[in-house]
XYZ file of C-alpha atoms in Angstrom:
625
model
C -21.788 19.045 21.542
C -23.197 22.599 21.246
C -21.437 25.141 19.656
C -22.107 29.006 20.856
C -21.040 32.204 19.508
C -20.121 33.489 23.138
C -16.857 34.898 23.389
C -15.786 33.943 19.451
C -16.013 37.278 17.725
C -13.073 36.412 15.966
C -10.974 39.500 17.717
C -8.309 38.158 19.210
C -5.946 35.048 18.596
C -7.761 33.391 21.987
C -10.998 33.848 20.061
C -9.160 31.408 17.451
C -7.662 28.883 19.890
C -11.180 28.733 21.432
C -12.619 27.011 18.280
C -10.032 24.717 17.771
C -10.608 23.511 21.288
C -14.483 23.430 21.122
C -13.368 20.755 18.040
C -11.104 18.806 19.355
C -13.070 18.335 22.071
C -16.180 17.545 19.882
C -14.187 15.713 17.585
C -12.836 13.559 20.234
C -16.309 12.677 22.020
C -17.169 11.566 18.123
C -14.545 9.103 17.745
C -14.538 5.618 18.623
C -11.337 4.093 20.903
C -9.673 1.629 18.403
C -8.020 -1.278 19.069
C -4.830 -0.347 18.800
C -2.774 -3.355 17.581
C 0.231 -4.011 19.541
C 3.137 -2.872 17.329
C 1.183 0.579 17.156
C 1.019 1.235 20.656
C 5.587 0.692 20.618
C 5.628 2.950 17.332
C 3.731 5.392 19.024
C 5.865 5.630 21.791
C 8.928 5.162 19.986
C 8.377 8.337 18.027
C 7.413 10.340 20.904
C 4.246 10.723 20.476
C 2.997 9.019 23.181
C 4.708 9.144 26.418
C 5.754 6.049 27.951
C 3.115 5.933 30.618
C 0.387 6.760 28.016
C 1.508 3.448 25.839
C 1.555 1.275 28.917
C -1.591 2.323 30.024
C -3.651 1.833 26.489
C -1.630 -1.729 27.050
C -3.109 -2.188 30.108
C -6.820 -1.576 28.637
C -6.556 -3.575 25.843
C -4.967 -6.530 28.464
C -2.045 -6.413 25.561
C 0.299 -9.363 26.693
C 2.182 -8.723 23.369
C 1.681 -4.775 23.607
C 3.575 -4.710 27.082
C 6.439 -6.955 26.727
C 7.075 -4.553 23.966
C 7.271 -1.254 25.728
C 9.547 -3.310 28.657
C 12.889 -2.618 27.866
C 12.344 1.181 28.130
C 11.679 0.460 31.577
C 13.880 1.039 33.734
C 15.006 -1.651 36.563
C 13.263 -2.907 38.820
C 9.761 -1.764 36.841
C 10.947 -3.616 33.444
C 10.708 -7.479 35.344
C 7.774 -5.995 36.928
C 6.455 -5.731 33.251
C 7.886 -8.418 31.597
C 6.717 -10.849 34.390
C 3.022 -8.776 33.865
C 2.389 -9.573 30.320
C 3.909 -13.209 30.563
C 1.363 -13.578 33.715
C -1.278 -11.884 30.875
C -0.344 -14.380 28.120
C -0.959 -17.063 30.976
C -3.985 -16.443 32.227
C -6.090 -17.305 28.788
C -7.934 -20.342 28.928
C -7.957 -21.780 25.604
C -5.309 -23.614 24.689
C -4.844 -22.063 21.100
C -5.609 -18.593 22.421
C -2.806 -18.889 24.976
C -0.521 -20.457 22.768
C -0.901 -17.232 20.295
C -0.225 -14.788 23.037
C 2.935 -17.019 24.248
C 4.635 -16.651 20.834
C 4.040 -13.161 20.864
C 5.283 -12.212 23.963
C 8.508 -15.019 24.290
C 10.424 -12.929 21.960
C 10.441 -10.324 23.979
C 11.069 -11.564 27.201
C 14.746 -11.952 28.638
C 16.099 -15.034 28.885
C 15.030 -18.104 31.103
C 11.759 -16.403 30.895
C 12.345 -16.570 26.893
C 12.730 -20.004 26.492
C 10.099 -20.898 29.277
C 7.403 -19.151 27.430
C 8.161 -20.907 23.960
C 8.009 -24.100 25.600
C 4.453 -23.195 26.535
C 3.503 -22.343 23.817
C 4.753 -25.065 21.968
C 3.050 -27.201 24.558
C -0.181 -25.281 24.624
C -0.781 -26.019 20.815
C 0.544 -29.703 20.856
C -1.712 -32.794 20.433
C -4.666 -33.939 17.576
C -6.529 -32.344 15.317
C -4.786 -28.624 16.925
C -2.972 -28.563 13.148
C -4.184 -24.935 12.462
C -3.299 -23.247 16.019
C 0.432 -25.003 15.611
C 0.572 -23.979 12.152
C 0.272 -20.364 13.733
C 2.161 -20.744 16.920
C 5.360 -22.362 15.306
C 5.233 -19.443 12.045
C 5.292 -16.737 14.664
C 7.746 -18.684 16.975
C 10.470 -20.092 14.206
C 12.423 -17.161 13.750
C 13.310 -16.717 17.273
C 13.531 -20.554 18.264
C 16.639 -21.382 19.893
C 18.424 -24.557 18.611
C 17.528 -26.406 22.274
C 13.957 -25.806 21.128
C 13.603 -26.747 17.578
C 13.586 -30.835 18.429
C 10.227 -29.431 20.543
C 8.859 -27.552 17.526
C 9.586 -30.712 15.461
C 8.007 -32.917 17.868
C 4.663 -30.534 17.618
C 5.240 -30.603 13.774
C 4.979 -34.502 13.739
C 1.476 -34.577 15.512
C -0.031 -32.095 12.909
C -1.268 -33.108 9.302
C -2.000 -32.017 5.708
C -0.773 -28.847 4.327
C -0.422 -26.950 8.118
C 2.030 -30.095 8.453
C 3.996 -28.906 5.510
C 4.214 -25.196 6.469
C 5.392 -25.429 10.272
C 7.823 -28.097 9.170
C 9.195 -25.446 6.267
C 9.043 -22.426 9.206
C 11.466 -24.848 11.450
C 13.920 -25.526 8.207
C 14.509 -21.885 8.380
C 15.649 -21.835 12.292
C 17.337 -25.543 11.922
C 20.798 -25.763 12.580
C 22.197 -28.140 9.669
C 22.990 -31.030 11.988
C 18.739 -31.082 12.727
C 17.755 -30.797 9.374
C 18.132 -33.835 8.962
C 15.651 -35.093 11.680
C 13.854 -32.140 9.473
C 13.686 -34.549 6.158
C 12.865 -37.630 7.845
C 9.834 -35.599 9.447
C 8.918 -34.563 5.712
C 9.778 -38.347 4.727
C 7.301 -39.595 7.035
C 4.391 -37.150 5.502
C 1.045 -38.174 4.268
C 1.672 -39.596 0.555
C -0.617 -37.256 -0.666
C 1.132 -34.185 1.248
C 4.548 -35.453 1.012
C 5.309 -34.070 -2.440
C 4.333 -30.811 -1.360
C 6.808 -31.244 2.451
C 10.053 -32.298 -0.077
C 9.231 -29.648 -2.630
C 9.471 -27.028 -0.144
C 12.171 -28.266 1.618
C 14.366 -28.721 -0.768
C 16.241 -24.987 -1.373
C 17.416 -26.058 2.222
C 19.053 -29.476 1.701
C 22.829 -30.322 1.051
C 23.728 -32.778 -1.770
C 23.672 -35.225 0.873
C 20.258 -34.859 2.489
C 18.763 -34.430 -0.890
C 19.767 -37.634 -2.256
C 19.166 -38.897 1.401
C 14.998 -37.968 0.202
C 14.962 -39.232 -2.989
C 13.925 -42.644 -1.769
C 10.588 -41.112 0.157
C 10.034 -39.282 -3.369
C 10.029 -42.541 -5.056
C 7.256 -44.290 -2.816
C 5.072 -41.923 -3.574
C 2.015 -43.312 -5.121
C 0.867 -41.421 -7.462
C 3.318 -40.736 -10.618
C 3.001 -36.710 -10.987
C 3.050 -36.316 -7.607
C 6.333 -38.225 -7.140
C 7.796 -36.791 -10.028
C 7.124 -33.335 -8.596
C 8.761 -34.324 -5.691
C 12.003 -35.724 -7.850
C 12.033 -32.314 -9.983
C 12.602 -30.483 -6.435
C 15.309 -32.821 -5.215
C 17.298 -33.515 -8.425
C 18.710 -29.551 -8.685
C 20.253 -29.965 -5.150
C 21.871 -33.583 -6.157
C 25.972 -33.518 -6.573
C 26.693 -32.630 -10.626
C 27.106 -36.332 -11.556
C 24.239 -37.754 -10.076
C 22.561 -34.764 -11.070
C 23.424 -34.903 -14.625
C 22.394 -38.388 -14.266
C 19.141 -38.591 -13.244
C 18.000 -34.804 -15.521
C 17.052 -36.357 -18.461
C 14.645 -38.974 -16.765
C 13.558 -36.692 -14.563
C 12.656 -33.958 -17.196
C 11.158 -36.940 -19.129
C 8.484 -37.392 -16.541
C 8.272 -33.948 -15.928
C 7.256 -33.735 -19.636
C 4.503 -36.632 -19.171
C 2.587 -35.489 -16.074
C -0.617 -34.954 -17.840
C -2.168 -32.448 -15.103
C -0.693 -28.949 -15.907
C -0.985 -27.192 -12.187
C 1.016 -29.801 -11.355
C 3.174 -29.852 -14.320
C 3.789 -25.904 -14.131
C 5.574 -26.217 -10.431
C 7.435 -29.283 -11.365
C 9.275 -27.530 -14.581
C 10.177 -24.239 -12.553
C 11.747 -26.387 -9.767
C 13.685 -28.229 -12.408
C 14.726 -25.291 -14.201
C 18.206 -23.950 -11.796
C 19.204 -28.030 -13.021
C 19.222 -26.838 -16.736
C 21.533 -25.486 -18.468
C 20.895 -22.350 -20.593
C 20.258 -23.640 -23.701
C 18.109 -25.977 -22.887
C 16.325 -23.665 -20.232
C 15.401 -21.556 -23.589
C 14.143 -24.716 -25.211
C 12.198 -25.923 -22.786
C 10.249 -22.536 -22.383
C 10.500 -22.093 -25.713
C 8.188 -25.297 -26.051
C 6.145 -24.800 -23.595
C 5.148 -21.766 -25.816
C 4.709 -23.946 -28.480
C 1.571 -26.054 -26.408
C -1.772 -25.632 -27.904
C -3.116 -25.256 -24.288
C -2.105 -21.824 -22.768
C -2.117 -24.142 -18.815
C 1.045 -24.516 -18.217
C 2.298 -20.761 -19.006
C -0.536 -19.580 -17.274
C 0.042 -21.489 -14.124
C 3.823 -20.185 -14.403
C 2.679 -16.436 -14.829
C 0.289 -17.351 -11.696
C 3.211 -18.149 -9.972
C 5.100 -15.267 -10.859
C 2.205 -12.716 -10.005
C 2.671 -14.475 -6.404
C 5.651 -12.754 -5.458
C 4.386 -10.687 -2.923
C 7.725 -8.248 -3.364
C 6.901 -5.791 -6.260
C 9.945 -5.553 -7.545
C 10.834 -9.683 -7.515
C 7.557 -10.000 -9.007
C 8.210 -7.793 -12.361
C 11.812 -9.078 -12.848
C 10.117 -12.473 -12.579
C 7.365 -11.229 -15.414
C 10.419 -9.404 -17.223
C 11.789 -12.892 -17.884
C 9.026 -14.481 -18.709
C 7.743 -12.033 -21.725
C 9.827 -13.603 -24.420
C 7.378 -16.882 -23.804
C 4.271 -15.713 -23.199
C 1.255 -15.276 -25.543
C -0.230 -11.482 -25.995
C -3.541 -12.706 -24.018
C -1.386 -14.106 -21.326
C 0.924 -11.082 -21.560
C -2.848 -9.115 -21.004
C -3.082 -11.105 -18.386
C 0.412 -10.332 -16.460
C -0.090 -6.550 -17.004
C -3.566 -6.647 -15.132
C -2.179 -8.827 -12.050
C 0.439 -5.984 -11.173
C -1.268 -2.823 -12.163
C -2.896 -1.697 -9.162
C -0.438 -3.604 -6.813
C 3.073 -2.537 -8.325
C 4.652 1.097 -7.810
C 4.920 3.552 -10.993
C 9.111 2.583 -11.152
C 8.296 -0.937 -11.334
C 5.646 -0.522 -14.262
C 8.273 1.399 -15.999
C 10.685 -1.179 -15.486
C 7.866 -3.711 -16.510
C 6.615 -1.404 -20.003
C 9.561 -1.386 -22.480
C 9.645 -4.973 -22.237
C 5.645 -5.675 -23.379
C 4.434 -5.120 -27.007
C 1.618 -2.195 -28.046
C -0.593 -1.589 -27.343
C 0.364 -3.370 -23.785
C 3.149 -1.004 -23.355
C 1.162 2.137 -23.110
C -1.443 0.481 -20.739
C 1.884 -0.474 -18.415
C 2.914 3.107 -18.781
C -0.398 4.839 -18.249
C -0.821 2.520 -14.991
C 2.376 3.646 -14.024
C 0.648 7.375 -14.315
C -2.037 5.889 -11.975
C -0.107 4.527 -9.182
C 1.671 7.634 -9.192
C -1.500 9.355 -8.988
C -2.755 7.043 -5.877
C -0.022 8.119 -4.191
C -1.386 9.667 -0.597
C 1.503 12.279 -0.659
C 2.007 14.924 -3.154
C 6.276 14.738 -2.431
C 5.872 11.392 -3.474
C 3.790 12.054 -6.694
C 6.251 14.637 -7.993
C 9.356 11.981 -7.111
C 7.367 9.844 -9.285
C 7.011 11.506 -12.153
C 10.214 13.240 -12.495
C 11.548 9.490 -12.512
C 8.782 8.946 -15.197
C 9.229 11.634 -17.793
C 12.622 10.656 -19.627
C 11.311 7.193 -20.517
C 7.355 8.903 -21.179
C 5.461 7.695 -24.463
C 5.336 10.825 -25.893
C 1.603 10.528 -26.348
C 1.263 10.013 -22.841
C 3.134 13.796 -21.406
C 0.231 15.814 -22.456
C -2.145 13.143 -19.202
C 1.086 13.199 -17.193
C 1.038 17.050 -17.471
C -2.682 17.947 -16.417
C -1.549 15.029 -13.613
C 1.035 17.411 -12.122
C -1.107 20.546 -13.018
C -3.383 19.373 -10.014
C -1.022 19.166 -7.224
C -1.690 21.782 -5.406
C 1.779 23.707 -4.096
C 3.079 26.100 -6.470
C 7.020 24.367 -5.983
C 5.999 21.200 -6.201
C 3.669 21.429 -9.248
C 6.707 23.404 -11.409
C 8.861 21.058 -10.522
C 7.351 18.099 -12.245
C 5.712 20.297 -14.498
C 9.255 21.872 -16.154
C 10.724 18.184 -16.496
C 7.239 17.220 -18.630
C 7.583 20.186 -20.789
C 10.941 19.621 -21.675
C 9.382 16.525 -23.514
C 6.841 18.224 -25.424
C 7.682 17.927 -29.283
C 8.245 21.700 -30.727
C 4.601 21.547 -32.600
C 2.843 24.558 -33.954
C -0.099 25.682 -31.424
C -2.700 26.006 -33.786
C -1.973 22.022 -34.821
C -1.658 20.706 -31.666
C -4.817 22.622 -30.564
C -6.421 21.088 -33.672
C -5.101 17.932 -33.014
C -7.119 18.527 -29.451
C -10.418 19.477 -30.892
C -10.400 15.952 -33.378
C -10.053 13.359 -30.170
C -13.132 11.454 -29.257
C -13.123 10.998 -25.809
C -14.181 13.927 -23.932
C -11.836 13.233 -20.695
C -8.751 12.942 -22.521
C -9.748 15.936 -24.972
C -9.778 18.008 -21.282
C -6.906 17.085 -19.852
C -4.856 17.762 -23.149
C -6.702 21.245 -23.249
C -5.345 22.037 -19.423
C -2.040 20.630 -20.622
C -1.718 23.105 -23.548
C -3.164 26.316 -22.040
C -0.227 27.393 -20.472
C 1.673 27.267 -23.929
C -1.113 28.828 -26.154
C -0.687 32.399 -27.342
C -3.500 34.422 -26.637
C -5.239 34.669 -29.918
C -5.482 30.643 -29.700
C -7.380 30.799 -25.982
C -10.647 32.034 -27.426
C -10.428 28.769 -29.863
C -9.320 26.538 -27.103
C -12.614 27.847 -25.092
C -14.857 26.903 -27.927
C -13.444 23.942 -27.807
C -14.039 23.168 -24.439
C -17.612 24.476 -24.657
C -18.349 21.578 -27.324
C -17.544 19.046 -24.902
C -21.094 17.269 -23.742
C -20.441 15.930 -20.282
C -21.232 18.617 -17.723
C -18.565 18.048 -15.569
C -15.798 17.206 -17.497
C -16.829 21.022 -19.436
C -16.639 22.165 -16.297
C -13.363 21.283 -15.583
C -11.784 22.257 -18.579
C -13.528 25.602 -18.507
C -11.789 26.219 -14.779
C -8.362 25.308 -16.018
C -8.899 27.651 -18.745
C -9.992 30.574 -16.581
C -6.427 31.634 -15.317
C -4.970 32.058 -18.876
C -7.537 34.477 -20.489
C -8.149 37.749 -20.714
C -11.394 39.556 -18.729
C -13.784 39.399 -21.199
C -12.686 36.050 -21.606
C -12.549 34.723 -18.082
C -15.728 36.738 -17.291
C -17.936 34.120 -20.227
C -16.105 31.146 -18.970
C -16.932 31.905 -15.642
C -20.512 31.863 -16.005
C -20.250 28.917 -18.131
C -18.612 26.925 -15.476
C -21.043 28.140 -12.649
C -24.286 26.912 -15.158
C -22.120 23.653 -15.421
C -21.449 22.848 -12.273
C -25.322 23.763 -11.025
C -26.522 20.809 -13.070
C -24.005 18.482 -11.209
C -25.575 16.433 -8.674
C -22.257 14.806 -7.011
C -21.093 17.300 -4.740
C -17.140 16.027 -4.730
C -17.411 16.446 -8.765
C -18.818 20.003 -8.402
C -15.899 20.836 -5.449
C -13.427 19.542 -7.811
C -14.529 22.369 -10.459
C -14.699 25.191 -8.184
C -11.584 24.494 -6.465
C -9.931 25.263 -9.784
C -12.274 28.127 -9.988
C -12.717 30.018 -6.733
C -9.513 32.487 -6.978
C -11.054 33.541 -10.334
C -15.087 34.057 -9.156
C -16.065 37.810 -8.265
C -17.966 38.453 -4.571
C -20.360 37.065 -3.516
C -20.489 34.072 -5.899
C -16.624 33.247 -4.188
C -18.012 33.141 -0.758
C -20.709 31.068 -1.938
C -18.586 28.196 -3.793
C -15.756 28.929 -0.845
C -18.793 27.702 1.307
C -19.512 24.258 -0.527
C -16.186 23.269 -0.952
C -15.554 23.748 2.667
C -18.471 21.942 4.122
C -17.095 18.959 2.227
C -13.782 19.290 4.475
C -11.196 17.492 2.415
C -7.796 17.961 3.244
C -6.891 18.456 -0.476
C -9.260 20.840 -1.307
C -8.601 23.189 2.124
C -5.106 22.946 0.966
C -5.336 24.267 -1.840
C -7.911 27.133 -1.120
C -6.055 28.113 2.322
C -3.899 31.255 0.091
C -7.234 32.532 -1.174
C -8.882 32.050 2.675
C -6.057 33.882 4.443
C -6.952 36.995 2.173
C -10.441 37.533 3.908
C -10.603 40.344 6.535
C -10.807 38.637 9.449
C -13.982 39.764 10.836
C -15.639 37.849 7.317
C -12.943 35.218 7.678
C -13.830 34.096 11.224
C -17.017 32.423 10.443
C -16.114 30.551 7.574
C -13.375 29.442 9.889
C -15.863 28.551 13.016
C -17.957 26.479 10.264
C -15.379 24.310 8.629
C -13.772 23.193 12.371
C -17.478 22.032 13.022
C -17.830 20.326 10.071
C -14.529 18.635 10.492
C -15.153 17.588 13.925
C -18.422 15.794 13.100
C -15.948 13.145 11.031
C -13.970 12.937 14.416
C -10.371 13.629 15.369
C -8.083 11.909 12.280
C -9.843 14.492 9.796
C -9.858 17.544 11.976
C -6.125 16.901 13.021
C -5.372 16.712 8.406
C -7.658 19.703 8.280
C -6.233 21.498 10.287
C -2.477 21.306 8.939
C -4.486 21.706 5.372
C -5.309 25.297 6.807
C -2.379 26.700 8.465
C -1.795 29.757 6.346
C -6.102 30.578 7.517
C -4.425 29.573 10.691
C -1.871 32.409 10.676
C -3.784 35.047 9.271
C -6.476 34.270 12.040
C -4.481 34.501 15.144
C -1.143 35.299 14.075
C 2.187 33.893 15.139
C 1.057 33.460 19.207
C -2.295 31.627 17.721
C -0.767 29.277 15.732
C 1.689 28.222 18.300
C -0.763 27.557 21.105
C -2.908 25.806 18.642
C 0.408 23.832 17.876
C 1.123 23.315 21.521
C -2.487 22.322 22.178
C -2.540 19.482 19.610
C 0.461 17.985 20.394
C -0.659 17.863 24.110
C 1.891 20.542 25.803
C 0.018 21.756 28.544
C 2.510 25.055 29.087
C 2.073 26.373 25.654
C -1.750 25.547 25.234
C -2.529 26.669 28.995
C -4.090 23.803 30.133
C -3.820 20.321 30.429
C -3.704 18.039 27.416
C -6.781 16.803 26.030
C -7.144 13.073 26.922
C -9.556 10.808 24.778
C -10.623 7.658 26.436
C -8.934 5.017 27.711
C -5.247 6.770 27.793
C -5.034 7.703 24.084
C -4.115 11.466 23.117
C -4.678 13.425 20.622
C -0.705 13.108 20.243
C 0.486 13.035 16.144
């Protein structure tokens, strides 16, 4: 799309709404129609912003069975049956067998009943016969917890066609939904397994059996062929046995557990046994297993721990098992959950591990905090994080909440840091600074101290930010020194910074240094870097930059507005619509209060504030957030 400077001279608050709708527009003709996945299209609707008729329709182009039975029930009668016998006639229509089966479960849930139950039956039907052991796996997953109890002898009749380990899983989704009188057609189905799989079917099974049907399985454990597997089989059972036949059978079964010479399969049989031990002999029998010259059988119970797909499970599970793991396989632990736990459980996680492990835990708790998308969330974070801080670890925590970008927010986190700082002398902890090796961390301590050095110190804290090597991370430190020193000061650093950051190549490392620099530059070099960092169009940076924007007269203001809208709209709609909030208070100053609400009215699609009608993207979506 051409852009023109006809009738955009920036006078008037319509001049302003004009460019916004020149990018939507352009933005819109730039981005691809997604598939919208089903629960989307409800959430979208649900929340209001979509309109009903807008969420059926984008169901309707994606031919959504799933999508459509879930916007039904907002229907209202006679048009819900209408759409409820739609999507069902949708689900009906596919041809192969698995393909229909899938849509079936997906829409039966929804459906009122006899259509319900009709539907299930399909799809049970649809997926049931040979060699279909993956599509039944999937149909009966999706379908168990829903089934009815008049359905789950059909589900187990599907269950006994399929084989190997899809066998085991369906059969362990129908436990769930089983009523307890079916459970026990449930074991014999699990009974009747594959030897090879059948350890697997009674070891999964088993947190689901009475005394009764456990010791009703223990004779199918017993045939099985081969010795660990049966044994693994008999560790899963013998927990759920009544206490005297429990008691009885422990130390045999413990025995063999002890002798299974393959570890994986070792490792799963000791956890299942361990809820039939008691406590001291629980801490023996870790306590041993710590002893082994091989490192297997821990490290196949860690694996198993770092499985827990729930963060917080999965650390108390690591929590417990600390005392009995090795440092390497304590390494180990730490490096599963670090980029997949939250900052609180780290913390939870740290105390617990041995240096230097615990300061890794911590400072990974600093990093999750930092990948945090909002900055709300961030300062939650680390106001939960600085009582329990490493002390060497506040001065990275506090150049972390130096660069969140609102004023509130940043003192927020930034007084509950400070109030851990150790009452030092200045002069040694700016000495203490200048001595560290690594040029990163010797920048982000410099940042953290500025605010707290007296002004005789800031010339020496310059110098020692001008010996750092690395252009960029000189740079930085430079810029966060800027705002703390006096003119001649700030006047030398500036030109430093600007001969640093010309050398840069990466254009995101340069933005990152004049972002921290820009309210500080003199005219023109400020229009200039204003101009770079705004061509990159990152929501964080315009954020942060929008207070020094909104100061421009408008008449200089207006073009650097025109030219970051087109920018943004080359990356499509998602990044105009976050630069856009990102520049509000540009916004404001632009076209005042009756600007900024019929650019508000426009992007949310209200056709009386925004004086036209809503701007439609293909296919029935909206520009709607």
């Amino acid at each position: 799309m051409e852009w023109t400077d006809e009738g955009t001279g920036g006078g008037s608050a319509r001049d302003v709404v004009q460019v916004v709708r020149r990018a939507l527009a352009d933005a819109e003709a730039r981005t691809p129609p997604p598939e919208i996945p089903p629960p989307l299209v409800e959430a979208l609707v649900e929340k209001g912003l979509w309109s009903l008729e807008e969420g059926l329709a984008c169901a309707r182009r994606l031919a959504s069975a799933e999508a459509l039975a879930r916007l039904a029930p907002r229907l209202p009668e006679p048009e819900r049956r209408r759409a409820r016998k739609e999507a069902l006639g949708l689900a009906r229509s596919l041809e192969h067998d698995y393909s229909r089966g899938e849509a079936l479960a997906a829409v039966a849930p929804l459906l009122a009943e006899p259509e319900r139950s009709e539907a299930m039956r399909e799809a049970l039907s649809a997926v049931h016969g040979p060699y279909r052991d993956w599509g039944a796996e999937q149909v009966i997953t999706r379908l168990a917890p829903h089934l009815p109890e008049s359905l789950v002898r059909d589900a187990l009749a599907v269950v006994r066609d399929m084989r190997y380990e899809s066998r085991v899983r369906a059969l362990v989704a129908v436990a769930a939904r089983a009523p307890g009188r079916l459970l026990s057609e449930v074991v014999s189905v699990a009974c009747a397994t594959e030897d090879d799989y059948r350890d697997g079917a009674l070891h999964a099974l088993a947190p689901y059996l009475t005394p009764e049907l456990a010791a009703s399985a223990l004779p199918a454990a017993e045939a099985i062929a081969r010795p660990d597997h049966r044994t693994k089989a008999l560790a899963a059972l013998v927990p759920r046995l009544l206490p005297a036949e429990r008691e009885r059978r422990l130390p045999d079964t413990l025995a063999a557990v002890r002798a299974i010479e393959n570890e994986h399969i070792r490792a799963p049989a000791l956890v299942a046994l361990i809820p039939a031990l008691p406590e001291p002999q629980l801490d023996e029998e870790l306590a041993a297993a710590r002893r082994m010259e091989s490192d297997d059988l821990r490290a196949m119970v860690l694996a198993t721990a770092l499985e827990i797909r729930d963060s917080r499970t999965r650390v108390e599970a690591l929590v417990r098992l600390v005392p009995y793991l090795t440092r390497g396989l304590l390494a180990r632990a730490l490096a599963g959950v670090r980029y997949t736990s939250s900052s609180d459980d780290l913390a939870r996680l740290a105390p617990h591990l041995p240096e230097p492990l615990e300061t890794r835990a911590w400072r990974a708790a600093l990093a999750a905090t930092w990948r945090r998308r909002y900055e709300d969330s961030r300062v939650g974070d680390l106001l939960r994080l600085a009582p329990d801080l490493p002390q060497e670890l506040i001065p990275e925590a506090l150049a972390m909440a130096r660069r969140i970008r609102r004023g509130e927010r940043r003192e927020k986190a930034l007084a509950a840091l400070e109030a851990r700082l150790l009452p030092v002398d200045s002069g040694e902890a700016l000495a203490a600074v200048r001595r560290m090796e690594d040029e990163d961390e010797r920048a982000e301590r410099l940042a953290a101290l500025a605010p707290r050095l007296p002004k005789p110190l800031l010339s020496e804290a310059v110098e020692v930010a001008r010996a750092i090597q690395d252009p960029g991370v000189r740079g930085w430190a430079l810029a966060a020194l800027t705002g703390y020193l006096d003119d001649v000061l700030k006047r030398r650093a500036v030109c430093e910074t600007m001969v640093a950051v010309e050398s840069l190549a990466d254009e995101e490392e340069r933005a990152d240094i004049l972002v921290e620099l820009a309210p500080h530059l003199p005219e023109p070099q400020r229009r200039e870097a204003l101009g770079g960092i705004l061509a990159l169009g990152r929501a964080e940076d315009l954020a942060a930059l929008a207070p020094v924007l909104a100061q421009f007269p408008p008449a200089e203001l207006h073009p650097l507005w025109q030219g970051v809208l087109q920018a943004l709209a080359k990356r499509g709609t998602p990044c105009l619509l976050e630069g856009l909030a990102a520049l509000a208070p540009v916004l404001a100053a632009l076209g005042g209060p009756m600007g900024a609400c019929e650019v508000a009215a426009m992007v949310v699609g209200d056709s009386a504030g925004a004086g036209k009608e809503p701007l439609a993207p293909r296919g029935g979506r909206t520009l709607r957030r």
